[in-house]
N, CA and C of each residue as an Amber inpcrd file, in Angstrom:
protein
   627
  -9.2910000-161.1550000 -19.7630000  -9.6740000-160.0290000 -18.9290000
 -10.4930000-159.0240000 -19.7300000 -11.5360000-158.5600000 -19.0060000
 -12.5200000-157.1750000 -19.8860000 -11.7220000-156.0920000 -19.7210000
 -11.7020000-155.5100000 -20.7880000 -10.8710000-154.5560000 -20.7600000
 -12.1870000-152.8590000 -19.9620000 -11.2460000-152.1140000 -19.2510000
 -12.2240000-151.5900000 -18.4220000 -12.9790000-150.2540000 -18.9670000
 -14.1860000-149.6070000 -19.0050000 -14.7430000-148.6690000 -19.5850000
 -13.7800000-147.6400000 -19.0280000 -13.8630000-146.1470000 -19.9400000
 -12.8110000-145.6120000 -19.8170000 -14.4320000-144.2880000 -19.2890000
 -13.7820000-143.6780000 -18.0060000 -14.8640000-142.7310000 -17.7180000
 -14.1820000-141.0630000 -17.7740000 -13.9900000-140.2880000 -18.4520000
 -13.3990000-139.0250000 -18.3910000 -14.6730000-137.8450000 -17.7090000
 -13.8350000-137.5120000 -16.7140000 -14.3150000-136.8020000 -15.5810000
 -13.9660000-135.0920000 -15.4310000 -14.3120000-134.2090000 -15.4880000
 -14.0470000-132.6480000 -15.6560000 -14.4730000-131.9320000 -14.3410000
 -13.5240000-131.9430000 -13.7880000 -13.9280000-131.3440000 -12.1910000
 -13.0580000-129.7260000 -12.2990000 -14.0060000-128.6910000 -11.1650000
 -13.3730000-127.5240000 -10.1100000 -13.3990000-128.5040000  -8.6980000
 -12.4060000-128.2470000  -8.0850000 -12.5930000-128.8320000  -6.8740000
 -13.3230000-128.0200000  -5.7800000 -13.4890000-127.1960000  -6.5490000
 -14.2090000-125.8240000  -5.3290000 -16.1680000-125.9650000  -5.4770000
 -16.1680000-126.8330000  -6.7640000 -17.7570000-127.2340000  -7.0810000
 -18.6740000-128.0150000  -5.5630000 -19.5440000-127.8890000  -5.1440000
 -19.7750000-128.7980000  -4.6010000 -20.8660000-130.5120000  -5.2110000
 -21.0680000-129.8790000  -6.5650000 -22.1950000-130.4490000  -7.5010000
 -21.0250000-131.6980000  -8.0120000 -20.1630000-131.2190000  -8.4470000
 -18.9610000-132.2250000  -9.0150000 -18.6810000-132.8350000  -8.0290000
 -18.3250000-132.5190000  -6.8100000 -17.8640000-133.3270000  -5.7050000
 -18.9500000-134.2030000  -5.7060000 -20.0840000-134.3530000  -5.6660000
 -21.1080000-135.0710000  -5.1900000 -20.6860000-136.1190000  -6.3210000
 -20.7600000-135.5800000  -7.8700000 -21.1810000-136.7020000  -8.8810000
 -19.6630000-137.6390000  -8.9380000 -18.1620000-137.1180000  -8.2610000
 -16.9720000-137.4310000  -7.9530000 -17.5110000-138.8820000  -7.4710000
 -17.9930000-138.5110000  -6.0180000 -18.0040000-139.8560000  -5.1520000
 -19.1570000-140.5680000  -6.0250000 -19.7150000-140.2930000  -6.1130000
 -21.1660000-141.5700000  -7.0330000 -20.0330000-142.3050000  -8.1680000
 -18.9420000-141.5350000  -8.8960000 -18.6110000-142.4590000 -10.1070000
 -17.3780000-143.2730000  -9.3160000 -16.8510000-142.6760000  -8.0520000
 -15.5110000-143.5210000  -7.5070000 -16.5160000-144.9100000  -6.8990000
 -17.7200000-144.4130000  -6.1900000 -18.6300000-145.9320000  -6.0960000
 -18.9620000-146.8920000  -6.9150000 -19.2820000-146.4090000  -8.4710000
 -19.2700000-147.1570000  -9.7280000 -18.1110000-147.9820000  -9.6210000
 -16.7770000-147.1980000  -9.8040000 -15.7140000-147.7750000  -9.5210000
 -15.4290000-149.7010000  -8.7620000 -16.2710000-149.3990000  -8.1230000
 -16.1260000-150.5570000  -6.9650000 -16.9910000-152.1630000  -7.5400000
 -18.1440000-151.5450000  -8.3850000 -19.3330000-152.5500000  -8.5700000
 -19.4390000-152.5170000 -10.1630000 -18.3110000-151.8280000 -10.7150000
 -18.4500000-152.0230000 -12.2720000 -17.2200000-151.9220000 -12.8390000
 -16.7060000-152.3540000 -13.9620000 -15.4940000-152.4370000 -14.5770000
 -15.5100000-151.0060000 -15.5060000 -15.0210000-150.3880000 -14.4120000
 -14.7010000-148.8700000 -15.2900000 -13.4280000-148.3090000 -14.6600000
 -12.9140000-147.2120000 -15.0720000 -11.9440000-146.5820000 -15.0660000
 -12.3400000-145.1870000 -15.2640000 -11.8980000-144.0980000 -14.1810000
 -11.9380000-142.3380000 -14.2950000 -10.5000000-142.1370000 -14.3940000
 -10.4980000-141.1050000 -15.4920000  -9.5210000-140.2450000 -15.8450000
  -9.9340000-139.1460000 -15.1360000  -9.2030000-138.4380000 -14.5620000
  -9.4940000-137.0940000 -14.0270000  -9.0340000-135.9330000 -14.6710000
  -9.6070000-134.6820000 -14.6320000  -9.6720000-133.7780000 -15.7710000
 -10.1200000-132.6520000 -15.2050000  -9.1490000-131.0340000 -15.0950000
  -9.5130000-130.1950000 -14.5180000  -9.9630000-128.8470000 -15.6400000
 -11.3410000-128.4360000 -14.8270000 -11.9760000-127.6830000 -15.7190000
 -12.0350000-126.4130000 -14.6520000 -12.9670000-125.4060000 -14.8210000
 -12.5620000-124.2400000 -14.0110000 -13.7620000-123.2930000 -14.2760000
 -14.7630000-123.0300000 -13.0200000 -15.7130000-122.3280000 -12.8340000
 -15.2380000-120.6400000 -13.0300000 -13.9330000-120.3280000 -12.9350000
 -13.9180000-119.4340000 -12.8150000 -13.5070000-118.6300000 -14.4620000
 -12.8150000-119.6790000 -15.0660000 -12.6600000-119.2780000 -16.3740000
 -14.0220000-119.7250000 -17.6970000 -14.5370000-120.5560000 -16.7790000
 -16.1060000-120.7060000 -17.3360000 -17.0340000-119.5480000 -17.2290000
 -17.2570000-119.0100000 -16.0610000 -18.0020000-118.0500000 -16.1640000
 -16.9020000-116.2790000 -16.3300000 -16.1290000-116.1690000 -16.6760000
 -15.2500000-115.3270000 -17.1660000 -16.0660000-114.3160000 -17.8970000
 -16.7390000-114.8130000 -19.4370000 -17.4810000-114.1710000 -20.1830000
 -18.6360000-113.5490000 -20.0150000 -19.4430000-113.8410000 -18.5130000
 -20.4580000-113.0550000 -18.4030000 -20.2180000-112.6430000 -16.8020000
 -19.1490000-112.6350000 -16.4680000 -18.9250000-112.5870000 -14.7870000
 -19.3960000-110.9680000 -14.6590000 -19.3780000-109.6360000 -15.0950000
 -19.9710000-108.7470000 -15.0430000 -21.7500000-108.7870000 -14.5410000
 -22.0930000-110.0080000 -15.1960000 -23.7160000-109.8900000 -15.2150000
 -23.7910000-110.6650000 -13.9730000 -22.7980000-111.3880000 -13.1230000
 -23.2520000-112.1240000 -12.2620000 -23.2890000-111.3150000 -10.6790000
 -24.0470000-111.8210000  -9.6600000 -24.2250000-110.8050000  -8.2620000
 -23.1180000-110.7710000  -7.5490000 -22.7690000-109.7110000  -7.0170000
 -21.5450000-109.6560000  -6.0660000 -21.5350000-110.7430000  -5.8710000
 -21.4750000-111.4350000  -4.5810000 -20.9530000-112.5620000  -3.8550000
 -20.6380000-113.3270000  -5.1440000 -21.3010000-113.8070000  -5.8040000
 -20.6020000-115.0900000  -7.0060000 -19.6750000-113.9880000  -7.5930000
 -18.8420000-113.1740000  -7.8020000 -17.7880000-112.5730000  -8.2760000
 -16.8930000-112.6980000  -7.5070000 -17.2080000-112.4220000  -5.8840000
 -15.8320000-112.9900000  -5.1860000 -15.8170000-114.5170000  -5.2020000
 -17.0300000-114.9750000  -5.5800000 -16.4380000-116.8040000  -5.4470000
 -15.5850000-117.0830000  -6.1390000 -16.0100000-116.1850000  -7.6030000
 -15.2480000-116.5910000  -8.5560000 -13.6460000-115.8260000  -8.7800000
 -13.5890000-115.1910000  -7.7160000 -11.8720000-114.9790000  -7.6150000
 -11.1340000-115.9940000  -6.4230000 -11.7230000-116.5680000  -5.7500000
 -11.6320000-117.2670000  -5.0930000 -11.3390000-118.7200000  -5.3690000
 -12.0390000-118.6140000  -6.5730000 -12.3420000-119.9400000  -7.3100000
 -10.9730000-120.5250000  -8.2230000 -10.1830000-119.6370000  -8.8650000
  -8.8610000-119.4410000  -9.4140000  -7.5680000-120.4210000  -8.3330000
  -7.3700000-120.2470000  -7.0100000  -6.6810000-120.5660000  -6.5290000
  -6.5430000-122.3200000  -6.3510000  -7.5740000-123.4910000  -5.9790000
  -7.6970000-124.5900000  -6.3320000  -7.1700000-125.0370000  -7.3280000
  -7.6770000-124.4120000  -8.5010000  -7.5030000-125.4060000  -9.8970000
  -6.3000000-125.0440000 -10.2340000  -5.9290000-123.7990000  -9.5340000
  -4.4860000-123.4930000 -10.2710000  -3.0570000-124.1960000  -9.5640000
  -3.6700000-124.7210000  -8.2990000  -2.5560000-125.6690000  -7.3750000
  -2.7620000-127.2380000  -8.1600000  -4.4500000-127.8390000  -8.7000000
  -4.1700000-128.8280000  -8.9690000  -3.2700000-128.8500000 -10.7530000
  -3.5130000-127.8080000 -11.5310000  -3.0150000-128.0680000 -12.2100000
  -1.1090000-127.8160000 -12.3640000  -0.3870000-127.1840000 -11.2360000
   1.1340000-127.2110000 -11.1820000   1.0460000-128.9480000 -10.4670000
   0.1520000-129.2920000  -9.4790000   0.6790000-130.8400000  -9.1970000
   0.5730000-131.9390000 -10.7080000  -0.4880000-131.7750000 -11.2840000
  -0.4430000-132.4070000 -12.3160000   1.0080000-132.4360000 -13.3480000
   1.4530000-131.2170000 -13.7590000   2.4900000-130.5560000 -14.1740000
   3.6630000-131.1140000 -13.3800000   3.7500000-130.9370000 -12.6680000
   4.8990000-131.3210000 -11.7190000   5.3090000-132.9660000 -10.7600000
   4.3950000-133.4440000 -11.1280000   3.7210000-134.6460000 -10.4580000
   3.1430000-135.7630000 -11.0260000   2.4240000-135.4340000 -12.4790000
   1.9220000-136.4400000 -12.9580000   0.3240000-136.4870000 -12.8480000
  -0.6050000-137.1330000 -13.8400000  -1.7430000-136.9950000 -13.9210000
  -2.4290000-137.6330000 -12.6750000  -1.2120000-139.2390000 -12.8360000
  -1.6730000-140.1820000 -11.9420000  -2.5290000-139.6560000 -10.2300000
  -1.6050000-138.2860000  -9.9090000  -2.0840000-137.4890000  -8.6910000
  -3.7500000-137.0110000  -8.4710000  -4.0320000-136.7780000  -9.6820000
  -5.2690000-135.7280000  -9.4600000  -6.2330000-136.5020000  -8.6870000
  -6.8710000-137.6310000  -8.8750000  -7.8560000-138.2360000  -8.1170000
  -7.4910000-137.6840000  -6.2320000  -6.2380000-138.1700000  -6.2160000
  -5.8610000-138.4810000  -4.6220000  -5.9750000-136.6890000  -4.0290000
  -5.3790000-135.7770000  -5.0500000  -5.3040000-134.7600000  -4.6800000
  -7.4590000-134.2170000  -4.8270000  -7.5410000-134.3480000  -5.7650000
  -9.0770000-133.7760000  -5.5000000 -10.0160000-134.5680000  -4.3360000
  -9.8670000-135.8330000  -3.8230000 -10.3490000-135.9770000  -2.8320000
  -9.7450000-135.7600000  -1.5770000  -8.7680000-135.2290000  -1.6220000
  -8.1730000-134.7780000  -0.3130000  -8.4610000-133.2970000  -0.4290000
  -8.8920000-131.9240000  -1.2130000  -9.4630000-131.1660000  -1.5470000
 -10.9570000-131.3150000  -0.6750000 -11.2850000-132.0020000  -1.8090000
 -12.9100000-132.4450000  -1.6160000 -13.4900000-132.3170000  -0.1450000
 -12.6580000-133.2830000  -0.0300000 -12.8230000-133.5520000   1.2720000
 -12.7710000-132.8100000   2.6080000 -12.3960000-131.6070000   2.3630000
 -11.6880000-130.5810000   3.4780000 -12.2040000-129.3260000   3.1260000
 -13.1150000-129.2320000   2.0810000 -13.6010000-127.8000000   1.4020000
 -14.9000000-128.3800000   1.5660000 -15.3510000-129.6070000   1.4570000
 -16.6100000-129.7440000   1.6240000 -17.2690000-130.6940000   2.5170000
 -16.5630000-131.5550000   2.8620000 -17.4500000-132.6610000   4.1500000
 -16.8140000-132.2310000   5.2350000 -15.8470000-131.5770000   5.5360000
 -15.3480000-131.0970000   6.5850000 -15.6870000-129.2220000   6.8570000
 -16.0560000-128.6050000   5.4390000 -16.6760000-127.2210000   5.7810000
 -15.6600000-125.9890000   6.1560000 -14.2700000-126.3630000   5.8200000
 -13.1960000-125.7690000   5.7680000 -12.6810000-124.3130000   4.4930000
 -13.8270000-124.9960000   3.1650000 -13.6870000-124.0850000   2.3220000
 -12.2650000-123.6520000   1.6370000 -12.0300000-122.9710000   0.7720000
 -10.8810000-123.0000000  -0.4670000 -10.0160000-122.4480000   0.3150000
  -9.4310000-122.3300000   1.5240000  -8.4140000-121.4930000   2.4010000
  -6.9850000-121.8320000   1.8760000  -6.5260000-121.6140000   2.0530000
  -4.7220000-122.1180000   2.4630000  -4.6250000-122.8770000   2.8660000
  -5.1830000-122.6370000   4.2950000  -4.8860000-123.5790000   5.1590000
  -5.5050000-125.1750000   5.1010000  -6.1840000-125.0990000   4.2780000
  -7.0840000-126.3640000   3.5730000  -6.6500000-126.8560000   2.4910000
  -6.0620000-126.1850000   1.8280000  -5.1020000-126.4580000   0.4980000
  -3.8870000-127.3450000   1.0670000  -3.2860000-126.6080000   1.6230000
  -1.9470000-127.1660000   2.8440000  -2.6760000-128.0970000   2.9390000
  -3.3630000-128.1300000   3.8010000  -3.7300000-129.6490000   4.6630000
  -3.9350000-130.6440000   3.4250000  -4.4670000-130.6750000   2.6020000
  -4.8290000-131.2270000   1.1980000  -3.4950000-131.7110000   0.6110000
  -2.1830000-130.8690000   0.3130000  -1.4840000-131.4760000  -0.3450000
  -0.4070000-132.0490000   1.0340000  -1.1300000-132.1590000   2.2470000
  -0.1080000-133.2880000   2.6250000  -0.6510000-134.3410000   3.0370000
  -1.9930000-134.5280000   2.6900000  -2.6870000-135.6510000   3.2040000
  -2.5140000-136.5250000   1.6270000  -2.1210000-135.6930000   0.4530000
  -2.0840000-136.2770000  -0.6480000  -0.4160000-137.0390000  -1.1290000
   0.9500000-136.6050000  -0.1030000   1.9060000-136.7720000   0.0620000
   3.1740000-135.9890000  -1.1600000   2.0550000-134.1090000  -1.3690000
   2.3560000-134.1000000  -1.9450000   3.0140000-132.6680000  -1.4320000
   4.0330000-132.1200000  -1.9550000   4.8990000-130.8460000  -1.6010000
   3.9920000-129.7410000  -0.7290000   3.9930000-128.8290000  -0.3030000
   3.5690000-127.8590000   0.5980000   3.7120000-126.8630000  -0.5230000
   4.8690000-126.5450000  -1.4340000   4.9990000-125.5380000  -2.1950000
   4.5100000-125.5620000  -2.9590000   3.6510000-126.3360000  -3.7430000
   2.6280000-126.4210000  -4.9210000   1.1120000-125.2730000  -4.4790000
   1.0840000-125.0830000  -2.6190000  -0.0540000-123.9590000  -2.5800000
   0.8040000-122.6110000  -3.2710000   1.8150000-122.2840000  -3.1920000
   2.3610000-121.3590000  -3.6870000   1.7820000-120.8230000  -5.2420000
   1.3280000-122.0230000  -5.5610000   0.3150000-121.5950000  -7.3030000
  -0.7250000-120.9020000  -7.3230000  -1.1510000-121.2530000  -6.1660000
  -2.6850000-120.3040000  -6.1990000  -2.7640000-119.2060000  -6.5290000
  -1.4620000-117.8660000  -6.3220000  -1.4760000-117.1660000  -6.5460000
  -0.7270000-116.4790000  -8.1900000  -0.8590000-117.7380000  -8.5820000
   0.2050000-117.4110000  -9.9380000  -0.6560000-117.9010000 -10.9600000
  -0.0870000-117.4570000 -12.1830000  -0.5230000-117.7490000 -13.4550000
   0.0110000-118.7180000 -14.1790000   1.2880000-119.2140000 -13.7590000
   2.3170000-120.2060000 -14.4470000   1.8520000-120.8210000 -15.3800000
   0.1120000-121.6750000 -14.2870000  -0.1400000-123.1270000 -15.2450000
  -1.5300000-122.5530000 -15.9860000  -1.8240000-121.4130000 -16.1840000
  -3.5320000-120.6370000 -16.4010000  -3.5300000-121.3140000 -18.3990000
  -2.3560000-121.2900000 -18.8570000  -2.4530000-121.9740000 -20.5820000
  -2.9520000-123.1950000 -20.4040000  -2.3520000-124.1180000 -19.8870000
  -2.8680000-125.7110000 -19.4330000  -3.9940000-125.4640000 -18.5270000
  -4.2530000-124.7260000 -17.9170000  -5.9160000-125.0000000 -17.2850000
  -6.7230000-124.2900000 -17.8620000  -6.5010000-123.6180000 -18.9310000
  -7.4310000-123.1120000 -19.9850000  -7.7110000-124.2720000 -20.6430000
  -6.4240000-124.5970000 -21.4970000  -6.6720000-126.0470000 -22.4800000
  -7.2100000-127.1140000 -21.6600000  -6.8110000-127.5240000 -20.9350000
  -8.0240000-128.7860000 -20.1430000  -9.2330000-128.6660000 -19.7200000
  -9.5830000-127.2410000 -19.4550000 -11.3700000-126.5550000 -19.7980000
 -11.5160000-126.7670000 -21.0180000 -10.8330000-126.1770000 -21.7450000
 -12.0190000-125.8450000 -23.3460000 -12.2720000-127.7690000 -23.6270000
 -10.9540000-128.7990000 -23.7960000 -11.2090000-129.9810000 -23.7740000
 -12.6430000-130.3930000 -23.4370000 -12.8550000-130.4730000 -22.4100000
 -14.1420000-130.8940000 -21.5810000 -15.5530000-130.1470000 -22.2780000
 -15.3290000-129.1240000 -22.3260000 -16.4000000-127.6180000 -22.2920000
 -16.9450000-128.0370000 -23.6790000 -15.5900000-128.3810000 -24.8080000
 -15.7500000-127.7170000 -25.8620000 -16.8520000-129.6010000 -26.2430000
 -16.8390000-130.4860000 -25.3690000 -17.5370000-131.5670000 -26.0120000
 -19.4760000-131.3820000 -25.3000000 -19.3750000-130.5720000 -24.9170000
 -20.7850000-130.3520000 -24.0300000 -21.5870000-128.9850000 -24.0890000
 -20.4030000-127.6570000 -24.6840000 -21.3060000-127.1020000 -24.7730000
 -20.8180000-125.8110000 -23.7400000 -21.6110000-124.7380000 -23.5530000
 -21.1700000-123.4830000 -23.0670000 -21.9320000-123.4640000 -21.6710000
 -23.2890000-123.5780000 -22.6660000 -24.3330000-123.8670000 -21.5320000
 -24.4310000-125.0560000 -20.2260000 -23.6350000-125.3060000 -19.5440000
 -23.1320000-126.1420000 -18.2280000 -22.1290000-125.6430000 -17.4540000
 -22.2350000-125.9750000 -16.0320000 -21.2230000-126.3390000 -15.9170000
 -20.3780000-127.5520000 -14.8940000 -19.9040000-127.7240000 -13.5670000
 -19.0530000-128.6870000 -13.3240000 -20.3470000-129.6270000 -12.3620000
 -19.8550000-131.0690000 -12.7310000 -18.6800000-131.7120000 -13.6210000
 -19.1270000-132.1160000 -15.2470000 -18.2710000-132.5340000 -15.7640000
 -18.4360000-132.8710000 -17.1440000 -17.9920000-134.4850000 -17.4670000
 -18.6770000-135.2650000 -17.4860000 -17.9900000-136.1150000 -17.6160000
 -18.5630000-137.3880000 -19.4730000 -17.3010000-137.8820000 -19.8450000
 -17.6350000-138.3450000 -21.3190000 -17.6400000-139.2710000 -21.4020000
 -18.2450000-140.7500000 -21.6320000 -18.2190000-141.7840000 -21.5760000
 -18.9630000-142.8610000 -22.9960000 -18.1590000-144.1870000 -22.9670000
 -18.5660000-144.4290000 -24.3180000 -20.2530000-144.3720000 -24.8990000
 -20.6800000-143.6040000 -26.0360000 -21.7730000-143.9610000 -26.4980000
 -22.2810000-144.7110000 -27.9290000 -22.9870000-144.8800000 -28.6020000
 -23.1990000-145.5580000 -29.7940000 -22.2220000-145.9470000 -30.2740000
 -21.5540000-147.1540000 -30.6740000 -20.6120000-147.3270000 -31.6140000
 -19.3460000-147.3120000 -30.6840000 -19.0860000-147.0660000 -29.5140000
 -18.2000000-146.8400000 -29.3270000 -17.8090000-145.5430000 -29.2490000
 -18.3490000-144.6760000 -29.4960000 -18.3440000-143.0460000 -30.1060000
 -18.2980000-142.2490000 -28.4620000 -17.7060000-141.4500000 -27.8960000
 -17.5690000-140.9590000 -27.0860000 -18.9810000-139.9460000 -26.5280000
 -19.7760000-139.8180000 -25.6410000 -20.4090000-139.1210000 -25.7000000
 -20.3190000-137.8530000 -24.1060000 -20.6770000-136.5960000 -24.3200000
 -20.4990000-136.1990000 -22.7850000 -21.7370000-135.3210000 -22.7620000
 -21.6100000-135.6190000 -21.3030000 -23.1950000-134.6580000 -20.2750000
 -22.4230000-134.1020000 -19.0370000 -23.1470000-133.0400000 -19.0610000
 -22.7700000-132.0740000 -17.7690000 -23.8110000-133.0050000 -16.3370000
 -23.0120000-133.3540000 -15.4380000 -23.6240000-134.2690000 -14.6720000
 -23.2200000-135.8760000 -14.8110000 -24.2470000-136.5710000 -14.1510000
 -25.4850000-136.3020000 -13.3640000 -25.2170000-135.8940000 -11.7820000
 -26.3790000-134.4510000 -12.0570000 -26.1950000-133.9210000 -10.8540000
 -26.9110000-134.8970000 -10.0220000 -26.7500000-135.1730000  -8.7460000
 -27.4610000-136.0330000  -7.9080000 -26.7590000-135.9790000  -6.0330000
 -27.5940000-136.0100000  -5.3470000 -27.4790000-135.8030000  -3.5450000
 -27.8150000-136.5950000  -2.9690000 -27.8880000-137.3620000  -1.8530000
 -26.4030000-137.6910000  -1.5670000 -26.1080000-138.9780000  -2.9130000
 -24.3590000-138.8100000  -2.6980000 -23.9890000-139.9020000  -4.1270000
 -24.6790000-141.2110000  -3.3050000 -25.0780000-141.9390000  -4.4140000
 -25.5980000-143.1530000  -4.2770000 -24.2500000-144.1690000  -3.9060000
 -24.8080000-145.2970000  -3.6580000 -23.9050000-146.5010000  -2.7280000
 -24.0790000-147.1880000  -3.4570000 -22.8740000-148.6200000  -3.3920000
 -23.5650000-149.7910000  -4.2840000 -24.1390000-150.1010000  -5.2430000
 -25.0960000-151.0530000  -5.3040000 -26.4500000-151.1460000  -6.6990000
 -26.7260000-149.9760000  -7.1320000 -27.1290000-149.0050000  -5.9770000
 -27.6910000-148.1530000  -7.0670000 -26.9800000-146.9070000  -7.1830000
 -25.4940000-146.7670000  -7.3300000 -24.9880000-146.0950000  -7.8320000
 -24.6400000-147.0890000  -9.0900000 -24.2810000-148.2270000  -8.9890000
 -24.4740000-149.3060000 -10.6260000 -25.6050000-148.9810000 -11.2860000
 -26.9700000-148.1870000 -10.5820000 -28.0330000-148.1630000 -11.4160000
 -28.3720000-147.1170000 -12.3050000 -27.6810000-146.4600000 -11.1050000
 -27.1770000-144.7770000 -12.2750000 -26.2730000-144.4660000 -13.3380000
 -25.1680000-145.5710000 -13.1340000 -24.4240000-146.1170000 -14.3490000
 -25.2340000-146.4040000 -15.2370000 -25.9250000-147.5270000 -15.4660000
 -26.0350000-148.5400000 -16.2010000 -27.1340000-147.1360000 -16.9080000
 -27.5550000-146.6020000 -16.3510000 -28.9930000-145.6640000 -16.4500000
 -28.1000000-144.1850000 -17.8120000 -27.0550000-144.2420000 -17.6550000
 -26.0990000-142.9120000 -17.8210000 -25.6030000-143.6660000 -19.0500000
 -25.1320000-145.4410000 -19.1870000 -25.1330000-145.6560000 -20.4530000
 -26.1250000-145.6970000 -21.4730000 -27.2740000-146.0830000 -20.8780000
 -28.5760000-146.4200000 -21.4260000 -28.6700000-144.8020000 -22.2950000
 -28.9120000-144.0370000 -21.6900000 -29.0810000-142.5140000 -22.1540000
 -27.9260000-142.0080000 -23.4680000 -26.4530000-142.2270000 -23.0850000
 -25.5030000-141.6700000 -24.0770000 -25.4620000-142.8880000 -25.1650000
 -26.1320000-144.1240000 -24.8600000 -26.0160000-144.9970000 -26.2590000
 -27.6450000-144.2710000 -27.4800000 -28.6660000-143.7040000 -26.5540000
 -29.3390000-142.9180000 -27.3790000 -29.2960000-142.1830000 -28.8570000
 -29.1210000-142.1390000 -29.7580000 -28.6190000-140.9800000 -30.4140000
 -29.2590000-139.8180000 -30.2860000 -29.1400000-139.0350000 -30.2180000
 -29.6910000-137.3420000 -29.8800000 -30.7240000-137.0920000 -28.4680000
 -29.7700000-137.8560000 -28.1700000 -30.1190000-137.7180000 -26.4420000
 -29.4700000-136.5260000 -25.9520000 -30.4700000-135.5340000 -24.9070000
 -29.4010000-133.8440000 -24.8900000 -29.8770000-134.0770000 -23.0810000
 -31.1350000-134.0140000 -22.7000000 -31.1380000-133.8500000 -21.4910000
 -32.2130000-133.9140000 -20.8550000 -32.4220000-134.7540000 -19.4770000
 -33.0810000-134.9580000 -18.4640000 -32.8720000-133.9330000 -17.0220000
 -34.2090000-132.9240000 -16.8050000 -34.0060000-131.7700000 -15.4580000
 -35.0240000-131.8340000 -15.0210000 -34.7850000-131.2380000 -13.8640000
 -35.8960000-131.3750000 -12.9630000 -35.2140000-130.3200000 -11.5560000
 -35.7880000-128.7350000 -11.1480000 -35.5360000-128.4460000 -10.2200000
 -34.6710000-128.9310000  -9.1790000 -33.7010000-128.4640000  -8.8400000
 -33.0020000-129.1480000  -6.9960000 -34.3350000-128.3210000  -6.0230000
 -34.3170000-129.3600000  -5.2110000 -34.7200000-128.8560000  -3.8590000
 -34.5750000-129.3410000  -3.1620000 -32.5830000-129.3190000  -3.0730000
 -32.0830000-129.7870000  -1.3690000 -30.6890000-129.1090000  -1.8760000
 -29.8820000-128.9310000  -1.3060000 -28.3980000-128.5000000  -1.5700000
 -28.0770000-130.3610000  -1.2090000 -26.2320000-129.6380000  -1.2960000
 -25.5510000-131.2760000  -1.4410000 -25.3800000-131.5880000  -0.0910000
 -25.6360000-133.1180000  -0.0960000 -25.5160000-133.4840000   0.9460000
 -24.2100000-134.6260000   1.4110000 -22.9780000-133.9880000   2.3480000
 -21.8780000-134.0540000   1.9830000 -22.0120000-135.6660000   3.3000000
 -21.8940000-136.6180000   3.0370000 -21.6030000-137.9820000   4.1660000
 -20.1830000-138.8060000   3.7320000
């Protein structure tokens, strides 16, 4: 048996950019011998350090933004890692292809479509797990850099040597082949050595199917 590529993944579930690059690597999933670890990182303690300089509205996002990561990280805590996938696409899914947004009442709906307690929304408003969702940011952050942000994901490069990129951002996630092509395209790049980055303007928001 091949033993399976190991893909480490750094999500906010409140991102809609991560959600997108989420479903493109769970499609990899299907047409390539890999494996995602899931891994919670946090827009809101990311942009923490310059949140003064940022415009109203992104200041309330970003208090807004606190309540998600802080429910997925007591399920993790309380539940096991094994959860996070099921719980961030039942998130995902209800904040963004359904247009429901970071509510309660979307959270709720989220942790019972995930079969998981009702009292875990009770975190949103607490600090309990804010040490462990600090440390599972800087993890991610600290292999990519300041300058990014969600998702983050690290996958093998040269040698075996771990490598990570913020991204790939991309709309709608690709299907099939050619989400294999964006793989194969994403190893090609991190087996590089001093490979930093490929951009190019958005001009479409995400497109949630």
């Amino acid at each position: 048996m091949t033993e399976k590529t190991p893909v480490d993944f750094w999500f906010d579930p409140l991102c809609p950019w991560a959600w997108m690059t989420s479903r493109w690597v769970l499609e990899v999933e299907k047409v390539r011998d890999i494996e995602v670890r899931w891994h919670v990182m946090s827009l809101a303690v990311l942009n923490e350090p310059k949140l003064d300089t940022l415009p109203e509205h992104y200041r309330e996002g970003m208090k807004k933004a606190w309540g998600p990561v802080r429910v997925v990280m007591a399920a993790q805590d309380q539940h096991g890692e094994e959860v996070l996938g099921k719980l961030y696409t039942a998130l995902g899914t209800r904040f963004h292809n359904r247009g429901e947004g970071p509510t309660r009442e979307a959270v709720l709906g989220a942790l019972e479509d995930s079969g998981l307690p009702a009292s875990l929304a009770d975190y949103a408003d607490s600090d309990e797990y804010d040490t462990q969702l600090r440390a599972s940011h800087k993890v991610g952050i600290d292999k990519v850099g300041e300058e990014v942000g969600t998702p983050v994901i690290a996958v093998p490069g040269p040698e075996g040597e771990e490598v990570a990129f913020f991204g790939p951002v991309v709309t709608p996630a690709p299907k099939g082949e050619a989400a294999a092509r964006l793989w194969d395209g994403t190893l090609m790049v991190a087996s590089t050595p001093g490979f930093y980055e490929i951009k190019r303007t958005r001009t479409v928001g995400p497109i949630f199917d």
